Amino acid sequence: MLIKKLNKERKKQAKQIDILCNDLIGAQREFIKRLNTISFAASFYESILGTNDLSKLLHIAGKLIKDELPHANVTFFLRQAEGFELHMFESDKPITLEKHRLENYLGAELVESICKSNKVCTLDDMFAMGLQGNLVGLNKVSAVTIPLGELGQSLGFILIYRSSQDKLTANELSRICAVTRGLSRAIQACQVLMHSAN
């Protein structure tokens, strides 16, 4: 009877130790993810520091995002007084949409809706907002838009996409979202400089 009780206690303790170890491992993984995000943000901000030319800023930012998200296409949609301005950075790995780029499917109304939503939008969100296109081709793509804005004012968004075989992950997107506030401020500063120079 005593041995049976002792064995039951050991099993209970072993189970508690397993739970504790799993919790510690999970916490360590989460800590490493946060460190990776901080490291990316620090490198990103260091790279764009002092850049006051909008095209150069977006080129640097696009390259850094592509380095962080291998094989992704990155396009910046920036609001203008009339319409939008696109800055594109292509992947080195082909993404086929049957001769059409995903950017071509984003009409003016959809782009405006994405800006007004002021949130990360998936392809499903974009379809709900009116995205129309070749469903077979779009089914092969993993895509999101990440808002750019300052003090509630939308400056535009970043469209990021790559093959659905290499789906964009939540961790990857959280690292990019971590730098959008600072990037938005840098974009706004460049735009102010451009307008004051004209």
C-alpha positions as a printed NumPy array, in Angstrom:
array([[  0.   ,   0.   ,   0.   ],
       [  2.803,   2.409,   0.938],
       [  4.762,   1.574,  -2.246],
       [  1.662,   2.113,  -4.374],
       [  1.116,   5.519,  -2.762],
       [  4.811,   6.407,  -3.232],
       [  4.696,   5.459,  -6.933],
       [  1.566,   7.558,  -7.396],
       [  3.325,  10.539,  -5.776],
       [  6.383,  10.057,  -8.023],
       [  4.21 ,   9.995, -11.139],
       [  2.429,  13.136,  -9.99 ],
       [  5.768,  14.886,  -9.344],
       [  7.163,  13.722, -12.7  ],
       [  4.094,  15.134, -14.449],
       [  4.486,  18.465, -12.625],
       [  8.189,  18.585, -13.525],
       [  7.325,  17.925, -17.205],
       [  4.769,  20.747, -17.158],
       [  7.281,  23.093, -15.521],
       [  9.997,  22.17 , -18.045],
       [  7.618,  22.695, -20.976],
       [  6.616,  26.087, -19.544],
       [ 10.275,  27.075, -19.21 ],
       [ 11.067,  25.958, -22.754],
       [  8.045,  27.866, -24.072],
       [  9.073,  31.007, -22.181],
       [ 12.622,  30.697, -23.521],
       [ 11.337,  30.36 , -27.111],
       [  9.153,  33.434, -26.658],
       [ 12.1  ,  35.36 , -25.207],
       [ 14.279,  34.396, -28.195],
       [ 11.528,  35.528, -30.614],
       [ 11.391,  38.898, -28.858],
       [ 15.176,  39.224, -28.965],
       [ 15.127,  38.478, -32.7  ],
       [ 12.493,  41.181, -33.197],
       [ 14.516,  43.695, -31.17 ],
       [ 17.666,  42.804, -33.098],
       [ 15.901,  43.236, -36.453],
       [ 14.378,  46.56 , -35.362],
       [ 17.731,  47.884, -34.129],
       [ 19.467,  46.912, -37.398],
       [ 16.599,  48.319, -39.445],
       [ 16.613,  51.694, -37.689],
       [ 20.402,  51.898, -37.821],
       [ 20.274,  51.32 , -41.591],
       [ 17.669,  54.017, -42.325],
       [ 19.034,  56.575, -39.844],
       [ 19.788,  59.888, -41.517],
       [ 18.221,  58.945, -44.871],
       [ 16.246,  61.943, -46.122],
       [ 15.567,  60.872, -49.715],
       [ 12.261,  58.98 , -50.003],
       [ 13.33 ,  56.678, -52.851],
       [ 16.551,  55.779, -51.067],
       [ 14.691,  55.227, -47.773],
       [ 12.18 ,  52.871, -49.41 ],
       [ 14.949,  51.062, -51.297],
       [ 16.829,  50.407, -48.035],
       [ 13.638,  49.438, -46.185],
       [ 12.533,  47.143, -49.026],
       [ 15.905,  45.394, -49.083],
       [ 15.908,  44.917, -45.296],
       [ 12.388,  43.48 , -45.379],
       [ 13.31 ,  41.154, -48.257],
       [ 16.403,  40.012, -46.344],
       [ 14.157,  39.239, -43.367],
       [ 11.497,  37.534, -45.529],
       [ 13.352,  35.442, -48.138],
       [ 11.75 ,  35.145, -51.593],
       [  9.111,  37.79 , -50.834],
       [  7.99 ,  40.627, -53.075],
       [  7.702,  43.958, -51.278],
       [  5.72 ,  46.922, -52.589],
       [  5.096,  50.228, -50.849],
       [  1.775,  51.928, -51.653],
       [  2.1  ,  55.564, -50.569],
       [ -0.789,  57.997, -50.597],
       [ -0.421,  61.089, -52.722],
       [ -2.647,  64.148, -53.123],
       [ -4.116,  62.348, -56.138],
       [ -3.981,  58.55 , -55.942],
       [ -1.024,  56.444, -54.894],
       [  2.654,  56.029, -55.64 ],
       [  4.138,  52.523, -55.873],
       [  7.684,  51.503, -54.96 ],
       [  8.358,  47.846, -55.844],
       [ 11.067,  45.426, -54.75 ],
       [ 10.861,  42.027, -56.417],
       [ 11.864,  38.662, -55.067],
       [ 14.616,  36.641, -56.688],
       [ 12.277,  33.635, -56.712],
       [  9.483,  33.736, -59.319],
       [  5.895,  33.896, -58.13 ],
       [  3.475,  33.112, -60.91 ],
       [  0.111,  34.806, -61.123],
       [ -0.244,  33.935, -64.785],
       [  1.653,  36.992, -66.081],
       [ -0.06 ,  39.365, -63.654],
       [  1.484,  40.838, -60.544],
       [ -0.55 ,  40.954, -57.364],
       [ -0.178,  44.752, -57.369],
       [ -2.227,  44.864, -60.585],
       [ -5.234,  43.424, -58.772],
       [ -5.311,  46.266, -56.237],
       [ -7.539,  48.958, -57.705],
       [ -7.923,  52.471, -56.305],
       [-11.035,  51.63 , -54.231],
       [ -9.405,  48.551, -52.699],
       [ -6.198,  50.448, -51.926],
       [ -8.253,  53.158, -50.213],
       [-10.184,  50.525, -48.215],
       [ -6.933,  48.895, -47.093],
       [ -5.629,  52.297, -45.948],
       [ -8.844,  53.084, -44.078],
       [ -8.799,  49.7  , -42.314],
       [ -5.448,  50.634, -40.73 ],
       [ -4.706,  46.99 , -39.869],
       [ -2.746,  44.047, -41.202],
       [ -4.885,  42.584, -44.005],
       [ -4.656,  39.04 , -45.33 ],
       [ -5.798,  37.955, -48.788],
       [ -9.14 ,  36.95 , -47.245],
       [ -9.518,  40.476, -45.833],
       [ -8.667,  41.922, -49.25 ],
       [-11.279,  39.684, -50.935],
       [-13.841,  40.891, -48.377],
       [-12.917,  44.491, -49.341],
       [-13.411,  43.811, -53.052],
       [-10.231,  42.196, -54.391],
       [-11.014,  40.519, -57.693],
       [ -8.73 ,  38.418, -59.793],
       [ -7.677,  34.982, -60.887],
       [ -8.602,  32.818, -57.897],
       [ -6.418,  29.937, -59.089],
       [ -3.372,  32.203, -59.292],
       [ -4.122,  34.02 , -56.05 ],
       [ -4.586,  30.7  , -54.286],
       [ -0.869,  30.075, -54.821],
       [  0.162,  33.254, -53.002],
       [  0.616,  34.13 , -49.326],
       [  0.065,  37.883, -49.002],
       [ -0.54 ,  40.603, -46.429],
       [ -0.67 ,  44.36 , -46.265],
       [  0.9  ,  46.162, -43.308],
       [ -0.298,  49.712, -42.594],
       [  1.977,  52.742, -42.6  ],
       [  0.737,  55.703, -40.632],
       [  1.466,  58.375, -38.09 ],
       [ -0.921,  59.74 , -35.44 ],
       [ -3.958,  58.047, -36.974],
       [ -3.153,  59.379, -40.459],
       [ -2.644,  56.673, -43.103],
       [  0.432,  57.172, -45.266],
       [ -0.265,  53.954, -47.197],
       [  0.808,  50.363, -46.647],
       [  3.363,  47.697, -47.47 ],
       [  2.203,  44.777, -49.625],
       [  4.266,  41.654, -48.972],
       [  3.706,  38.384, -50.8  ],
       [  5.403,  35.152, -51.782],
       [  4.502,  31.619, -52.788],
       [  1.961,  29.913, -50.526],
       [  4.371,  26.969, -50.326],
       [  6.514,  29.313, -48.19 ],
       [  3.633,  30.939, -46.299],
       [  4.328,  34.178, -44.445],
       [  4.425,  33.409, -40.716],
       [  3.082,  35.367, -37.758],
       [  6.621,  35.685, -36.355],
       [  7.947,  37.148, -39.606],
       [  5.092,  39.627, -39.821],
       [  5.465,  40.69 , -36.184],
       [  9.104,  41.603, -36.865],
       [  8.052,  43.77 , -39.822],
       [  5.201,  45.353, -37.823],
       [  7.733,  46.23 , -35.114],
       [  9.458,  48.712, -37.459],
       [  6.502,  50.271, -39.268],
       [  5.966,  53.093, -36.774],
       [  9.545,  54.343, -37.127],
       [  9.466,  53.746, -40.884],
       [  6.235,  55.748, -41.121],
       [  7.875,  58.675, -39.32 ],
       [ 10.889,  58.498, -41.65 ],
       [  8.607,  58.42 , -44.729],
       [  6.656,  61.396, -43.445],
       [  9.88 ,  63.338, -42.756],
       [ 11.135,  62.62 , -46.299],
       [  7.824,  63.744, -47.78 ],
       [  7.941,  67.003, -45.798],
       [ 11.503,  67.629, -47.027],
       [ 10.465,  66.922, -50.631],
       [  7.52 ,  69.345, -50.436],
       [  9.586,  72.074, -48.782],
       [ 12.258,  71.738, -51.502],
       [  9.667,  72.273, -54.278]])
